[in-house]
Amino acid sequence: MTTETIERKYVLTKIARGDWMLPSNDGRTIFRLYHDPEALAGETTDGGEMRRAAWTLWRWTGGHVVDTWSWSEWELLDGSLYTRTEAIREALRLS
């Protein structure tokens, strides 16, 4: 499996523990990476360990002022990511 590397132009901004925002490389889209410690979906690795898909990726669909308290204007893009790194890669791929 090969992984294409996409250079990131912006840094993550921490909202709270397990809650981050990342602008797209073109600066037009705001992504939100959220870690849900209660996530139930997962898979068993070859070693028999349970790996939880606890990261979700969201896109801001509201106006120019981003509301981090209300989830009503955040669109879920992927709810089955295993690591924050996977969420970042997916956000960059979608940018």
PDB file of C-alpha atoms in Angstrom:
ATOM      1  CA  MET A   1       0.000   0.000   0.000  1.00  0.00           C
ATOM      2  CA  THR A   2       1.410   3.388  -0.985  1.00  0.00           C
ATOM      3  CA  THR A   3       0.419   6.583   0.706  1.00  0.00           C
ATOM      4  CA  GLU A   4       0.506   9.840  -1.191  1.00  0.00           C
ATOM      5  CA  THR A   5       1.983  12.649   0.887  1.00  0.00           C
ATOM      6  CA  ILE A   6       0.144  15.960   0.692  1.00  0.00           C
ATOM      7  CA  GLU A   7       1.926  18.938   2.191  1.00  0.00           C
ATOM      8  CA  ARG A   8      -0.091  20.750   4.813  1.00  0.00           C
ATOM      9  CA  LYS A   9       0.022  24.572   4.684  1.00  0.00           C
ATOM     10  CA  TYR A  10      -1.806  25.290   7.950  1.00  0.00           C
ATOM     11  CA  VAL A  11      -1.491  24.021  11.512  1.00  0.00           C
ATOM     12  CA  LEU A  12      -4.142  22.371  13.639  1.00  0.00           C
ATOM     13  CA  THR A  13      -5.928  24.550  16.178  1.00  0.00           C
ATOM     14  CA  LYS A  14      -6.912  22.849  19.401  1.00  0.00           C
ATOM     15  CA  ILE A  15     -10.484  23.563  20.533  1.00  0.00           C
ATOM     16  CA  ALA A  16     -10.516  21.144  23.450  1.00  0.00           C
ATOM     17  CA  ARG A  17      -9.133  17.731  24.338  1.00  0.00           C
ATOM     18  CA  GLY A  18      -9.628  15.527  21.262  1.00  0.00           C
ATOM     19  CA  ASP A  19     -11.208  18.385  19.270  1.00  0.00           C
ATOM     20  CA  TRP A  20      -9.211  20.145  16.539  1.00  0.00           C
ATOM     21  CA  MET A  21      -9.805  22.456  13.560  1.00  0.00           C
ATOM     22  CA  LEU A  22      -7.791  22.464  10.347  1.00  0.00           C
ATOM     23  CA  PRO A  23      -8.187  24.864   7.409  1.00  0.00           C
ATOM     24  CA  SER A  24      -7.940  23.351   3.940  1.00  0.00           C
ATOM     25  CA  ASN A  25      -4.798  24.214   1.996  1.00  0.00           C
ATOM     26  CA  ASP A  26      -6.729  26.724  -0.109  1.00  0.00           C
ATOM     27  CA  GLY A  27      -8.134  28.342   3.051  1.00  0.00           C
ATOM     28  CA  ARG A  28     -11.766  27.982   1.891  1.00  0.00           C
ATOM     29  CA  THR A  29     -12.883  25.068   4.050  1.00  0.00           C
ATOM     30  CA  ILE A  30     -12.641  24.468   7.787  1.00  0.00           C
ATOM     31  CA  PHE A  31     -12.389  20.846   8.878  1.00  0.00           C
ATOM     32  CA  ARG A  32     -12.957  19.594  12.392  1.00  0.00           C
ATOM     33  CA  LEU A  33     -11.314  16.444  13.725  1.00  0.00           C
ATOM     34  CA  TYR A  34     -13.069  15.048  16.759  1.00  0.00           C
ATOM     35  CA  HIS A  35     -12.057  12.116  18.943  1.00  0.00           C
ATOM     36  CA  ASP A  36     -14.997  10.233  20.429  1.00  0.00           C
ATOM     37  CA  PRO A  37     -13.765   8.120  23.356  1.00  0.00           C
ATOM     38  CA  GLU A  38     -17.129   6.305  23.427  1.00  0.00           C
ATOM     39  CA  ALA A  39     -16.863   5.103  19.803  1.00  0.00           C
ATOM     40  CA  LEU A  40     -18.106   1.564  19.346  1.00  0.00           C
ATOM     41  CA  ALA A  41     -17.089   0.816  15.751  1.00  0.00           C
ATOM     42  CA  GLY A  42     -13.810  -0.951  15.298  1.00  0.00           C
ATOM     43  CA  GLU A  43     -11.872  -3.847  13.906  1.00  0.00           C
ATOM     44  CA  THR A  44      -9.708  -6.640  15.237  1.00  0.00           C
ATOM     45  CA  THR A  45      -6.057  -6.508  14.222  1.00  0.00           C
ATOM     46  CA  ASP A  46      -4.004  -9.543  13.178  1.00  0.00           C
ATOM     47  CA  GLY A  47      -2.711  -9.666  16.747  1.00  0.00           C
ATOM     48  CA  GLY A  48      -6.250  -9.972  18.096  1.00  0.00           C
ATOM     49  CA  GLU A  49      -6.388  -6.454  19.533  1.00  0.00           C
ATOM     50  CA  MET A  50      -9.512  -4.328  19.120  1.00  0.00           C
ATOM     51  CA  ARG A  51      -8.784  -1.098  17.281  1.00  0.00           C
ATOM     52  CA  ARG A  52     -11.502   1.551  17.694  1.00  0.00           C
ATOM     53  CA  ALA A  53     -12.500   3.986  14.960  1.00  0.00           C
ATOM     54  CA  ALA A  54     -12.757   6.911  17.325  1.00  0.00           C
ATOM     55  CA  TRP A  55     -11.938   9.897  15.082  1.00  0.00           C
ATOM     56  CA  THR A  56     -14.535  11.724  13.012  1.00  0.00           C
ATOM     57  CA  LEU A  57     -14.012  14.313  10.284  1.00  0.00           C
ATOM     58  CA  TRP A  58     -16.429  17.222   9.869  1.00  0.00           C
ATOM     59  CA  ARG A  59     -16.707  20.199   7.470  1.00  0.00           C
ATOM     60  CA  TRP A  60     -18.023  23.635   8.457  1.00  0.00           C
ATOM     61  CA  THR A  61     -21.062  24.565   6.333  1.00  0.00           C
ATOM     62  CA  GLY A  62     -22.071  27.756   8.122  1.00  0.00           C
ATOM     63  CA  GLY A  63     -21.133  31.378   7.633  1.00  0.00           C
ATOM     64  CA  HIS A  64     -17.874  33.259   8.140  1.00  0.00           C
ATOM     65  CA  VAL A  65     -17.940  32.922  11.925  1.00  0.00           C
ATOM     66  CA  VAL A  66     -17.217  29.343  12.976  1.00  0.00           C
ATOM     67  CA  ASP A  67     -19.313  28.110  15.899  1.00  0.00           C
ATOM     68  CA  THR A  68     -17.452  25.425  17.836  1.00  0.00           C
ATOM     69  CA  TRP A  69     -20.246  24.977  20.416  1.00  0.00           C
ATOM     70  CA  SER A  70     -23.112  23.979  18.140  1.00  0.00           C
ATOM     71  CA  TRP A  71     -22.811  20.990  15.827  1.00  0.00           C
ATOM     72  CA  SER A  72     -25.811  21.969  13.662  1.00  0.00           C
ATOM     73  CA  GLU A  73     -23.697  23.481  10.865  1.00  0.00           C
ATOM     74  CA  TRP A  74     -20.981  20.834  10.844  1.00  0.00           C
ATOM     75  CA  GLU A  75     -21.329  18.158   8.147  1.00  0.00           C
ATOM     76  CA  LEU A  76     -20.004  14.687   9.004  1.00  0.00           C
ATOM     77  CA  LEU A  77     -17.657  13.515   6.261  1.00  0.00           C
ATOM     78  CA  ASP A  78     -16.195  10.366   7.822  1.00  0.00           C
ATOM     79  CA  GLY A  79     -17.004   8.721  11.114  1.00  0.00           C
ATOM     80  CA  SER A  80     -14.667   5.744  10.957  1.00  0.00           C
ATOM     81  CA  LEU A  81     -11.108   7.014  11.231  1.00  0.00           C
ATOM     82  CA  TYR A  82      -8.680   5.258  13.554  1.00  0.00           C
ATOM     83  CA  THR A  83      -6.126   8.004  14.159  1.00  0.00           C
ATOM     84  CA  ARG A  84      -5.877  11.776  14.047  1.00  0.00           C
ATOM     85  CA  THR A  85      -3.273  11.352  11.301  1.00  0.00           C
ATOM     86  CA  GLU A  86      -5.829   9.470   9.170  1.00  0.00           C
ATOM     87  CA  ALA A  87      -8.323  12.298   9.748  1.00  0.00           C
ATOM     88  CA  ILE A  88      -5.754  14.900   8.671  1.00  0.00           C
ATOM     89  CA  ARG A  89      -4.901  12.923   5.518  1.00  0.00           C
ATOM     90  CA  GLU A  90      -8.587  12.590   4.638  1.00  0.00           C
ATOM     91  CA  ALA A  91      -9.173  16.331   5.141  1.00  0.00           C
ATOM     92  CA  LEU A  92      -6.211  17.158   2.887  1.00  0.00           C
ATOM     93  CA  ARG A  93      -7.429  14.679   0.282  1.00  0.00           C
ATOM     94  CA  LEU A  94     -10.849  16.364   0.260  1.00  0.00           C
ATOM     95  CA  SER A  95      -9.408  19.907   0.040  1.00  0.00           C
TER      96      SER A  95
END
